[in-house]
Tab-separated table of C-alpha atoms and ligand atoms in Angstrom:
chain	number	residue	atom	x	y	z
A	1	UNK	CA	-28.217	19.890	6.050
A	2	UNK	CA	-29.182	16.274	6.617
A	3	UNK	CA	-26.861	13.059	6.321
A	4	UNK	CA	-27.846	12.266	2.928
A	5	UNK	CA	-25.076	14.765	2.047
A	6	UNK	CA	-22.091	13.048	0.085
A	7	UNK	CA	-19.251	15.182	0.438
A	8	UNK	CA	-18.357	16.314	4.054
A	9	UNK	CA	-16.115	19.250	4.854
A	10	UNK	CA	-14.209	17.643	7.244
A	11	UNK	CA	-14.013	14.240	9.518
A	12	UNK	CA	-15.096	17.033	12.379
A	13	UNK	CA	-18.555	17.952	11.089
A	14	UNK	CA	-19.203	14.643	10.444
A	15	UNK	CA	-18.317	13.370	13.884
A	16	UNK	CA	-20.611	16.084	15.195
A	17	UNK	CA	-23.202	15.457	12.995
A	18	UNK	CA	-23.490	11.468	12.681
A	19	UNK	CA	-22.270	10.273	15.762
A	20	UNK	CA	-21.185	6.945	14.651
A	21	UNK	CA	-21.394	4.264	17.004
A	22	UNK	CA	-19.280	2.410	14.042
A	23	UNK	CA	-15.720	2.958	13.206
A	24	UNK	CA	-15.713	5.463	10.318
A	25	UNK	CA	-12.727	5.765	7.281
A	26	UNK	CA	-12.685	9.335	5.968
A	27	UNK	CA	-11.314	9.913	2.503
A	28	UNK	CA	-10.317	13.225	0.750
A	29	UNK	CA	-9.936	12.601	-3.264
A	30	UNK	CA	-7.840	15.930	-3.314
A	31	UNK	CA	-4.843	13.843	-1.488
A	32	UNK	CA	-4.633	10.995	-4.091
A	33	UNK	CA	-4.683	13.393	-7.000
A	34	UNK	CA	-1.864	15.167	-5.152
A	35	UNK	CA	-0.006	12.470	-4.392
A	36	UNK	CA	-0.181	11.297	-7.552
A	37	UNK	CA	0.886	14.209	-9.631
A	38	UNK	CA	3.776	13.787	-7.286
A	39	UNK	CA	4.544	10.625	-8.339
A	40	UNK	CA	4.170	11.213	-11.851
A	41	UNK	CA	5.882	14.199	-11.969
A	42	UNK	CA	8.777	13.138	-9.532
A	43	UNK	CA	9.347	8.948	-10.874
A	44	UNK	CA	11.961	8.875	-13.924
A	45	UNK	CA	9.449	6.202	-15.256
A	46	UNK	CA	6.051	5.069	-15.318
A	47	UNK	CA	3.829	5.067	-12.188
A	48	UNK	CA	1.558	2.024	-11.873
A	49	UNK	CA	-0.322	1.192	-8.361
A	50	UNK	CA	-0.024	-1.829	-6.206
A	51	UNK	CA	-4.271	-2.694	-5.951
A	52	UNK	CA	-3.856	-4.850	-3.069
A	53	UNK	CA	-3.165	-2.103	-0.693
A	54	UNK	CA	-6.434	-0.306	-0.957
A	55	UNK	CA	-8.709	-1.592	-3.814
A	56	UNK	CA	-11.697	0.503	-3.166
A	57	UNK	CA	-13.120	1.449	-6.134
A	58	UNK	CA	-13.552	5.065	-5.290
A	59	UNK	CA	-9.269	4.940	-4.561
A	60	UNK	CA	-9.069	3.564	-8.033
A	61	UNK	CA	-11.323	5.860	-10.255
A	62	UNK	CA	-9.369	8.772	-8.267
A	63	UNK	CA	-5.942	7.031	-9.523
A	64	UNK	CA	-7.529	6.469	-13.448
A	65	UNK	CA	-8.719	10.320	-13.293
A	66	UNK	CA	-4.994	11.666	-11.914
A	67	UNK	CA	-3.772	9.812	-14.769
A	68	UNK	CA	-1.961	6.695	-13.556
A	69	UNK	CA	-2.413	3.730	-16.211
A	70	UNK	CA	-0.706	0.456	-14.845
A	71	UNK	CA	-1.735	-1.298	-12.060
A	72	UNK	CA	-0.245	-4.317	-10.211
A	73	UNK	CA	-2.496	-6.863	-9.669
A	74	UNK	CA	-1.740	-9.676	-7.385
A	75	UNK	CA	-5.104	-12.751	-8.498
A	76	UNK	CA	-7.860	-12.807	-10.767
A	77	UNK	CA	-10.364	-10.699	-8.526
A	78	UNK	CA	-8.026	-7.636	-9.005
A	79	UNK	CA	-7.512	-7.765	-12.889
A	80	UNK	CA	-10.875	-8.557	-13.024
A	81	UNK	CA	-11.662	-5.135	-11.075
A	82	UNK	CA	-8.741	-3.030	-13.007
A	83	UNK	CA	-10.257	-4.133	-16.281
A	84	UNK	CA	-14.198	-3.261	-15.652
A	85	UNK	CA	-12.584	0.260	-13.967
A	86	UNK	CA	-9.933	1.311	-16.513
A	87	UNK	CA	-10.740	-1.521	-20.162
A	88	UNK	CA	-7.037	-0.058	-21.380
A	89	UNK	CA	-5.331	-0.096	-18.165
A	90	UNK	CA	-1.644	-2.091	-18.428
A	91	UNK	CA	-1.870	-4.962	-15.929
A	92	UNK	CA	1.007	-6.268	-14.271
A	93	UNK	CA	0.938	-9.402	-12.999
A	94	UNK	CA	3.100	-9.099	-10.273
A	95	UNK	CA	2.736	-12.456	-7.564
A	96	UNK	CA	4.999	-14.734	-8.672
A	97	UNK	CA	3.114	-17.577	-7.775
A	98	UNK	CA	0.124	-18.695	-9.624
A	99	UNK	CA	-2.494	-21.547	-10.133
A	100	UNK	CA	-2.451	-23.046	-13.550
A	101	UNK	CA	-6.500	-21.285	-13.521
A	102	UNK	CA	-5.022	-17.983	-12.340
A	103	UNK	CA	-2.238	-17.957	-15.051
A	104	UNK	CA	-5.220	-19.140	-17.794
A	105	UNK	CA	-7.407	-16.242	-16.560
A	106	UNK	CA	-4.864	-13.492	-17.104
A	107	UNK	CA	-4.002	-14.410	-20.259
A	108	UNK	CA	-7.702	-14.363	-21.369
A	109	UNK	CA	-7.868	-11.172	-19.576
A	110	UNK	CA	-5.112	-9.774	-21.919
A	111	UNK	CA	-2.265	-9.367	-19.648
A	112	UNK	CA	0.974	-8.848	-20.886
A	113	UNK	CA	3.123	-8.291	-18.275
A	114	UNK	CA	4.246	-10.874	-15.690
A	115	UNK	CA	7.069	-11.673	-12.520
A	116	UNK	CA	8.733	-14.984	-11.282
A	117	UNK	CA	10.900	-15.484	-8.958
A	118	UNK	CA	12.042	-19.423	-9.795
A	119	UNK	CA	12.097	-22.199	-12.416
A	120	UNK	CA	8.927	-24.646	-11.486
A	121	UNK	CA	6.510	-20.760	-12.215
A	122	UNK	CA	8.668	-19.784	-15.076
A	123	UNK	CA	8.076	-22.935	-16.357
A	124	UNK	CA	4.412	-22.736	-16.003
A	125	UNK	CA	4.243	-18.936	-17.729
A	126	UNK	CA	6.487	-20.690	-20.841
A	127	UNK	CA	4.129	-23.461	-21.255
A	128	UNK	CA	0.624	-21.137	-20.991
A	129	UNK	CA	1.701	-17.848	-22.018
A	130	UNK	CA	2.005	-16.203	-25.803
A	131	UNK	CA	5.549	-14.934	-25.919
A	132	UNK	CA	4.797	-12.092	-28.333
A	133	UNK	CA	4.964	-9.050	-26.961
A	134	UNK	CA	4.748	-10.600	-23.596
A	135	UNK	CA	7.341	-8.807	-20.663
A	136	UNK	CA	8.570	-11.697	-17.782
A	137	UNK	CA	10.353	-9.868	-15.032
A	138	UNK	CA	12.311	-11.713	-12.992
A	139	UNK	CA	12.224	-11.044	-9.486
A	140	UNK	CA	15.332	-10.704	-7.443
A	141	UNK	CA	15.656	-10.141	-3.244
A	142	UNK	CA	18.538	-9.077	-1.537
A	143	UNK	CA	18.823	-8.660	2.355
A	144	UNK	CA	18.485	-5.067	2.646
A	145	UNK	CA	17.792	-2.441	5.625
A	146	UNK	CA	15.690	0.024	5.902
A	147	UNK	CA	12.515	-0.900	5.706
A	148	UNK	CA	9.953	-1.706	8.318
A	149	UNK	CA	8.889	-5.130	6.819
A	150	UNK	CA	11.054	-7.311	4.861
A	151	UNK	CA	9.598	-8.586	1.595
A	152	UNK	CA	12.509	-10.912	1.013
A	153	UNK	CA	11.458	-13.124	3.326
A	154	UNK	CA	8.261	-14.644	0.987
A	155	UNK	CA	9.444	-13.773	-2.641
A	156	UNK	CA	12.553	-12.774	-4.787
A	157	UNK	CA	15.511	-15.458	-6.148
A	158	UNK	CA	18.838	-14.829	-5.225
A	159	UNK	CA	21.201	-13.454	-7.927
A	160	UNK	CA	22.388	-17.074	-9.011
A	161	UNK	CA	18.858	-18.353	-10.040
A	162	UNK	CA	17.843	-14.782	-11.094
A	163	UNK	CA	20.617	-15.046	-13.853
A	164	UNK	CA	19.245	-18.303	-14.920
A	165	UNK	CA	15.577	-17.303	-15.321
A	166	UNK	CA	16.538	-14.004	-17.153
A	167	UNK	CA	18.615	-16.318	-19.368
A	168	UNK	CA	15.039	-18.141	-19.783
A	169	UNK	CA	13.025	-15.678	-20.226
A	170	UNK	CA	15.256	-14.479	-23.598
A	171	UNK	CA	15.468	-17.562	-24.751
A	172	UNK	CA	11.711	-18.312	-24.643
A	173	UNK	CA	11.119	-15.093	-26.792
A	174	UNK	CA	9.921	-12.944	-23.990
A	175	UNK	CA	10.978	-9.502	-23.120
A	176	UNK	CA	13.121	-9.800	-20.175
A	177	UNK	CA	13.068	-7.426	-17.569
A	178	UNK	CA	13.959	-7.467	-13.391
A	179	UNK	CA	11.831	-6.129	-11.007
A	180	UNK	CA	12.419	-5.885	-7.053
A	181	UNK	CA	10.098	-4.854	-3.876
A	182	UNK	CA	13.029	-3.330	-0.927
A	183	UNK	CA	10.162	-3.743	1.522
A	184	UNK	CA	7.175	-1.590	2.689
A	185	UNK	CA	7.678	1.669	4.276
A	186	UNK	CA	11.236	2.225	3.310
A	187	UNK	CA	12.235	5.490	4.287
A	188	UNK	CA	16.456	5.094	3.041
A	189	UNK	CA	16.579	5.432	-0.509
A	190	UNK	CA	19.918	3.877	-0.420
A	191	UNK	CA	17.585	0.412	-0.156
A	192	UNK	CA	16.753	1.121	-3.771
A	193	UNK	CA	20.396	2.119	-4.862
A	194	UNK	CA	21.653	-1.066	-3.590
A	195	UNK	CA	19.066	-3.264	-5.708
A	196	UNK	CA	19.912	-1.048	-8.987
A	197	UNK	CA	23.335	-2.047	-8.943
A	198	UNK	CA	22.561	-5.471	-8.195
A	199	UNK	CA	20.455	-5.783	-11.060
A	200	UNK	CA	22.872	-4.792	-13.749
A	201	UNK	CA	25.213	-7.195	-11.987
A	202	UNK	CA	22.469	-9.984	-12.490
A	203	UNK	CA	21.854	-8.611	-16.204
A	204	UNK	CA	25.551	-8.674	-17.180
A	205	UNK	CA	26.143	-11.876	-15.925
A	206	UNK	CA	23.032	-13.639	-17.630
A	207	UNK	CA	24.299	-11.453	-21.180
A	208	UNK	CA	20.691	-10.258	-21.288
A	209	UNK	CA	19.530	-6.421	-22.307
A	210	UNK	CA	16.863	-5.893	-20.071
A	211	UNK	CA	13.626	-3.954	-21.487
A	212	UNK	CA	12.275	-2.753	-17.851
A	213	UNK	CA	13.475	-2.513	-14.636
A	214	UNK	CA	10.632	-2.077	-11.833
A	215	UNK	CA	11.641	-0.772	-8.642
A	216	UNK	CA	8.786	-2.384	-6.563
A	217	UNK	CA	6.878	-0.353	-4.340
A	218	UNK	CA	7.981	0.191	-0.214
A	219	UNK	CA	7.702	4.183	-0.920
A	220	UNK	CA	6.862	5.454	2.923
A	221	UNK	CA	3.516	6.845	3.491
A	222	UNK	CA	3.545	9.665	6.511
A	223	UNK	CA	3.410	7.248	9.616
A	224	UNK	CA	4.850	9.856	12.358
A	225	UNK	CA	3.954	13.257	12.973
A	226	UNK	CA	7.616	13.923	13.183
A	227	UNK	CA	9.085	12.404	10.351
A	228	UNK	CA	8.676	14.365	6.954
A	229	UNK	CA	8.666	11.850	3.908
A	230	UNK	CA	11.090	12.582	0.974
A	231	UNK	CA	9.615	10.795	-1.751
A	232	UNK	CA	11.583	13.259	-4.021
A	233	UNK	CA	14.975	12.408	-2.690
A	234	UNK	CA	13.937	8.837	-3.612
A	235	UNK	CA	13.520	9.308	-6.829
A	236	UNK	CA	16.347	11.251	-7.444
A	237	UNK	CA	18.384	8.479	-6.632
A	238	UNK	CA	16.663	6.058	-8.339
A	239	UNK	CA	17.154	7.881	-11.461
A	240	UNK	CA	20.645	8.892	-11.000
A	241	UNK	CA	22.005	5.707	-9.784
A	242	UNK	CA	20.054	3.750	-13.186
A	243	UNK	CA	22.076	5.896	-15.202
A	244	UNK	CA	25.412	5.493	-13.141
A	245	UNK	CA	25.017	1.990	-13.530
A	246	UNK	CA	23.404	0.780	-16.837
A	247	UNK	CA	24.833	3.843	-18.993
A	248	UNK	CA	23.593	3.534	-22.417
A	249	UNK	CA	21.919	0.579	-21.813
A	250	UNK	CA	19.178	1.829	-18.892
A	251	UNK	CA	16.453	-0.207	-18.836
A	252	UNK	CA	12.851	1.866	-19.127
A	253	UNK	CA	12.268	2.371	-15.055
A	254	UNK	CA	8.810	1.374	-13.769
A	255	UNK	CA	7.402	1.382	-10.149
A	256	UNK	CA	4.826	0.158	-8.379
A	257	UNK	CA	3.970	1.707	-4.862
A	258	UNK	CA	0.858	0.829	-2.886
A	259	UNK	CA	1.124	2.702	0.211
A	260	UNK	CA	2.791	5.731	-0.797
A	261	UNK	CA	-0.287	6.097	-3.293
A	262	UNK	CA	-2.893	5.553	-0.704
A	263	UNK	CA	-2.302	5.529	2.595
A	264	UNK	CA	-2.252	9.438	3.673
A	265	UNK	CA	-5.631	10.285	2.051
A	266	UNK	CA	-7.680	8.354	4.355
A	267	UNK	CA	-7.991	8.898	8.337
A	268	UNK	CA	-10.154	6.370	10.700
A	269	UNK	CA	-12.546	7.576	13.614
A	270	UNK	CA	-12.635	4.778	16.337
A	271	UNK	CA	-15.037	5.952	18.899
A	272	UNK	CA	-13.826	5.207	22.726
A	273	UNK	CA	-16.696	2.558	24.159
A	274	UNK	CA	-14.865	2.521	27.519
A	275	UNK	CA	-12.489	3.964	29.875
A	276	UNK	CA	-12.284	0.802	32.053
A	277	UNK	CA	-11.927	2.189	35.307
A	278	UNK	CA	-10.050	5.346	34.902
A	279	UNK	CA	-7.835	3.208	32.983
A	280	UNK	CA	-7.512	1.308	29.776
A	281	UNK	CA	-9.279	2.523	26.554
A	282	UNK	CA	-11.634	0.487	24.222
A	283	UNK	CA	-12.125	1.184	20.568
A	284	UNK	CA	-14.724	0.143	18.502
A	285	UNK	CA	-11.988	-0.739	16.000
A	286	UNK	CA	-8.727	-2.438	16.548
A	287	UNK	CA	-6.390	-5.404	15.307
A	288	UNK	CA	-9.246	-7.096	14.356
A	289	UNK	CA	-10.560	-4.098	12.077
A	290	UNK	CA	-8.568	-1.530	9.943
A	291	UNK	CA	-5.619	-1.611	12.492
A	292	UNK	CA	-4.420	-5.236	11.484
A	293	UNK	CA	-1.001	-3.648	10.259
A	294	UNK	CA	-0.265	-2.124	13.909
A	295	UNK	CA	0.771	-5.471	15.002
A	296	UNK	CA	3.465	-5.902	12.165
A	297	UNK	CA	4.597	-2.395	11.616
A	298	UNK	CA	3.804	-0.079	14.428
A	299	UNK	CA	1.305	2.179	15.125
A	300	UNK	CA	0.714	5.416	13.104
A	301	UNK	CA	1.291	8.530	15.695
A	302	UNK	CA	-0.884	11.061	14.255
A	303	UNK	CA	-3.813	10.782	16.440
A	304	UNK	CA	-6.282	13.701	17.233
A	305	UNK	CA	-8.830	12.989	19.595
A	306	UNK	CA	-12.039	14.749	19.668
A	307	UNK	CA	-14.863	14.432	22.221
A	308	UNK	CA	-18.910	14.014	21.309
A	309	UNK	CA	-19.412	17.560	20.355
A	310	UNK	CA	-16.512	17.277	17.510
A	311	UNK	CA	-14.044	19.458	20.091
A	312	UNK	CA	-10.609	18.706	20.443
A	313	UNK	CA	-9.247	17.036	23.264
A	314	UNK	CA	-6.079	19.222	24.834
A	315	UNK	CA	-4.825	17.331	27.746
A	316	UNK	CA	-1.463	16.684	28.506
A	317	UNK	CA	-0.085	13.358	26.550
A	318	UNK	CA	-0.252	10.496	28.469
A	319	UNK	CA	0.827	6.339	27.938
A	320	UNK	CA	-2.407	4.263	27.701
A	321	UNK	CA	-3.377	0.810	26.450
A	322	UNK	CA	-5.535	1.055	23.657
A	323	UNK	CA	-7.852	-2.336	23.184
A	324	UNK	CA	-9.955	-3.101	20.107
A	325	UNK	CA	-13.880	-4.542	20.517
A	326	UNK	CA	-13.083	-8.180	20.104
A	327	UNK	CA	-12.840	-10.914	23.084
A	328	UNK	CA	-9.160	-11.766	21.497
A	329	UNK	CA	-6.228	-10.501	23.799
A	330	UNK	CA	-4.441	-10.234	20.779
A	331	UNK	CA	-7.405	-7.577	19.901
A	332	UNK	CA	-4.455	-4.661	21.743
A	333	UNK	CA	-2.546	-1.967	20.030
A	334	UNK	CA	0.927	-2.374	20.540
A	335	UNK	CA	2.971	-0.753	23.466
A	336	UNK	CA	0.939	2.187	25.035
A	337	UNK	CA	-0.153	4.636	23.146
A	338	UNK	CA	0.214	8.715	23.850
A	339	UNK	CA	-3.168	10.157	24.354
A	340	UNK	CA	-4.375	13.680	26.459
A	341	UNK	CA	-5.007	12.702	29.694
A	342	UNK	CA	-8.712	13.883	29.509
A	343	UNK	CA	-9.806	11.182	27.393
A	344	UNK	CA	-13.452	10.255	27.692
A	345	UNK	CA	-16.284	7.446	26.983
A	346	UNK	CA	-17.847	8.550	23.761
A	347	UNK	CA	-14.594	10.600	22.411
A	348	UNK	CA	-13.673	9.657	18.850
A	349	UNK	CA	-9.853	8.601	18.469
A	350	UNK	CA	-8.879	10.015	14.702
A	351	UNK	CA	-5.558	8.676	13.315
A	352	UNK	CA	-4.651	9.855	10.082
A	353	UNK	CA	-2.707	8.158	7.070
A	354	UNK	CA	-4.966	5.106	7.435
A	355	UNK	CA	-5.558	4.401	3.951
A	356	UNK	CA	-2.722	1.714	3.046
A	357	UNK	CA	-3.754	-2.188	4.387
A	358	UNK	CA	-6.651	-1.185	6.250
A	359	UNK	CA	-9.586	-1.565	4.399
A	360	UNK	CA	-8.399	-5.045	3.325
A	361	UNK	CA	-7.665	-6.776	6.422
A	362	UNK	CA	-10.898	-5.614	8.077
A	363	UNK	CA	-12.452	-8.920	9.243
A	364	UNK	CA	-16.255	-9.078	10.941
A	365	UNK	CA	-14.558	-10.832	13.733
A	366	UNK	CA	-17.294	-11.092	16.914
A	367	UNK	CA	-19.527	-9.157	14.487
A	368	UNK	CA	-17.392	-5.861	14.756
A	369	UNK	CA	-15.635	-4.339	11.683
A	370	UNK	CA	-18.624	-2.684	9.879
A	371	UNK	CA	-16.465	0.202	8.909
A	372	UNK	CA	-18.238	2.837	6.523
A	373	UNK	CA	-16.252	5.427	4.184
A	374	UNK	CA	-17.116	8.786	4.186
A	375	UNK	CA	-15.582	11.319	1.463
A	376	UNK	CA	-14.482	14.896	2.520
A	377	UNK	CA	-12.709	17.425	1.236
A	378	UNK	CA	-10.135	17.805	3.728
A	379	UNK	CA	-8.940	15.955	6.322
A	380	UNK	CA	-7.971	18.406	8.700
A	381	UNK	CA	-9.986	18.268	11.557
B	1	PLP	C1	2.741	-5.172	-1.900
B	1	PLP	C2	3.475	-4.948	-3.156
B	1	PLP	C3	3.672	-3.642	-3.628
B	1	PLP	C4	3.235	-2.417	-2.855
B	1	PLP	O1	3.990	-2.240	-1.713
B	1	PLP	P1	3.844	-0.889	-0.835
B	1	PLP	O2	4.780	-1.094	0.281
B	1	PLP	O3	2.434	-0.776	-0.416
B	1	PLP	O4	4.237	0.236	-1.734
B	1	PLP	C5	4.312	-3.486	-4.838
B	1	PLP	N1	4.741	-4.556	-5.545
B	1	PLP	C6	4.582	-5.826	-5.123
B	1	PLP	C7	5.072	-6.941	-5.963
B	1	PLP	C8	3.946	-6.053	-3.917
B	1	PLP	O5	3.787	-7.312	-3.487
């Protein structure tokens, strides 16, 4: 068996096989489709995916083939990708700020479906957009806990101009709907409870039937090895407390999660360059490379590591500082990071649910970051 072969078993055999000197991102197809049936069996709506958080084609195609059919697309490079992968595909338009050329390339790219979050954009979308048939959702923030980034702080009106734009948005001849985002990784489905009820305050007040309501994305992806996501809890709530709260009149429920979607089918290899003596490790990957999100968020803490021959490393946990390849300082993962003591030069560091903002914010900083994808059936090592 060569390395021309295009499905591995396992990030193991091709450790062991390839020794990559680059950092590698391992993806197993069988995860998304899983994932996704769990979404699409478990959401009391429809199930589109945020693009931005890992637009690789081969993510995508796996998504079209599970049967997901909406995406949220965030400029003109995704819709244009979303409409040569999936011609039929709904496209939501979801960044609520837009060039005047963005906004005239959707429309010629026959998107229906759009957010805004104040009066200069809605103003825009009036004046460019055809109103028939056309969905505005007005985007709403309130400051809510529980998640591990806050989206509030770039996007969403408050509940005063969010009855004015849905009062817009009717009048214009648009279908008005609200949409919110409780923030990424948001493990306390009380986050979305809170918004629900807040948005049939904000549609009562504004004396506006709302079509949709889209719940945003945030759904957690599995980030520690000890914490077991309940993505079915979550939408349990989110379908109980729409009826509770919009009775007769509940809106058609939509979400729109990146991470959840993505991030646990992929796992990264980062092969140890150095021990510096005895003492701190380098990877060939780092903040720099597909670990850009460590910095904001935290690391992920299911690490394996393995050593050259693909065997597993069994030492004793122990604190280290983990630095990426770059000549930034910045280039560090943050706090120290539990790894067995026997850690060597030439082990490969795997950490899994790697998927979600990874691929994206790799940068070829000091001519690092040439990460290659590899396909496997499982990820288990
Ligand atoms: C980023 C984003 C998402 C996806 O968020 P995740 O935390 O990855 O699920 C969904 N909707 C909007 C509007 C976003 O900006």
């Amino acid at each position: 068996m060569g390395l021309s072969k295009t499905i591995w078993t396992n990030p193991t055999e091709f450790l062991r096989k390839a020794q990559p000197e680059n950092p590698v991102l391992f993806f197993a197809p069988q995860i998304v489709q899983a994932t996704a049936r769990r979404f699409l069996d478990g959401f009391p709506g429809l199930v589109t995916y945020a693009v931005k958080s890992n637009p690789s084609e081969e993510m995508i195609e796996n998504l079209i083939a599970a049967g997901i059919e909406g995406f949220d697309c965030a400029s003109p490079f995704e819709i244009d990708l979303i409409r040569r992968l999936d011609p039929d595909a709904a496209i939501h338009y979801h960044n609520p700020v837009r060039s005047r050329a963005d906004i005239a390339h959707a429309v010629a790219s026959r998107v229906m479906a759009w957010s805004v979050d104040s009066v200069s954009e809605l103003a825009k979308l009036v004046e460019m957009v055809p109103a028939a048939g056309c969905e505005i959702s007005v985007r709403f923030k309130l400051p809510v806990a529980g998640a591990a980034y806050n989206f509030g702080a770039k996007f969403g009106a408050t509940s005063d101009v969010a009855v004015q734009l849905l009062q817009t948005v009717a009048e214009a001849g648009f279908t008005p709907s609200l949409t919110f985002h409780p923030g990424t990784q948001c493990t306390d489905p009380e986050a979305w409870a809170t918004y629900i009820r807040e948005a049939v305050v904000i549609a009562r007040r504004a004396g506006v039937r709302i079509a949709r309501l889209n719940v945003g994305g945030g759904f957690p992806s599995n980030r520690g090895a000890a914490v077991a996501i309940d993505l079915e809890t979550i939408f349990a709530t989110i379908g109980r407390v729409a009826t509770e709260a919009f009775g007769a009149e509940r809106p058609v429920l939509v979400c729109e999660p990146g991470r959840a979607l993505c991030g646990d089918a992929f796992a990264v290899a980062a092969r140890i360059k150095a021990v510096r003596d005895g003492s701190h490790v380098f990877l060939n990957d780092g903040i720099y490379g597909s670990m850009f999100e460590f910095s904001q968020i935290g690391i992920v803490d299911r690490i394996s590591v393995l050593d050259a021959e693909g065997y597993r490393r069994t030492g004793a946990p122990e604190g280290r500082v983990i630095f990426g390849p770059t000549c930034d300082s910045v280039d560090r993962l943050p706090g120290e990071v539990m790894l067995p003591t026997d850690v060597a030069e030439g082990d490969f560091v795997v950490i899994h649910g790697m998927g979600a903002y990874s691929t994206v914010t790799n940068s070829r900083f000091n001519g690092f970051g040439d990460l290659a994808c590899v396909t496997v059936l499982s990820l288990r090592l």
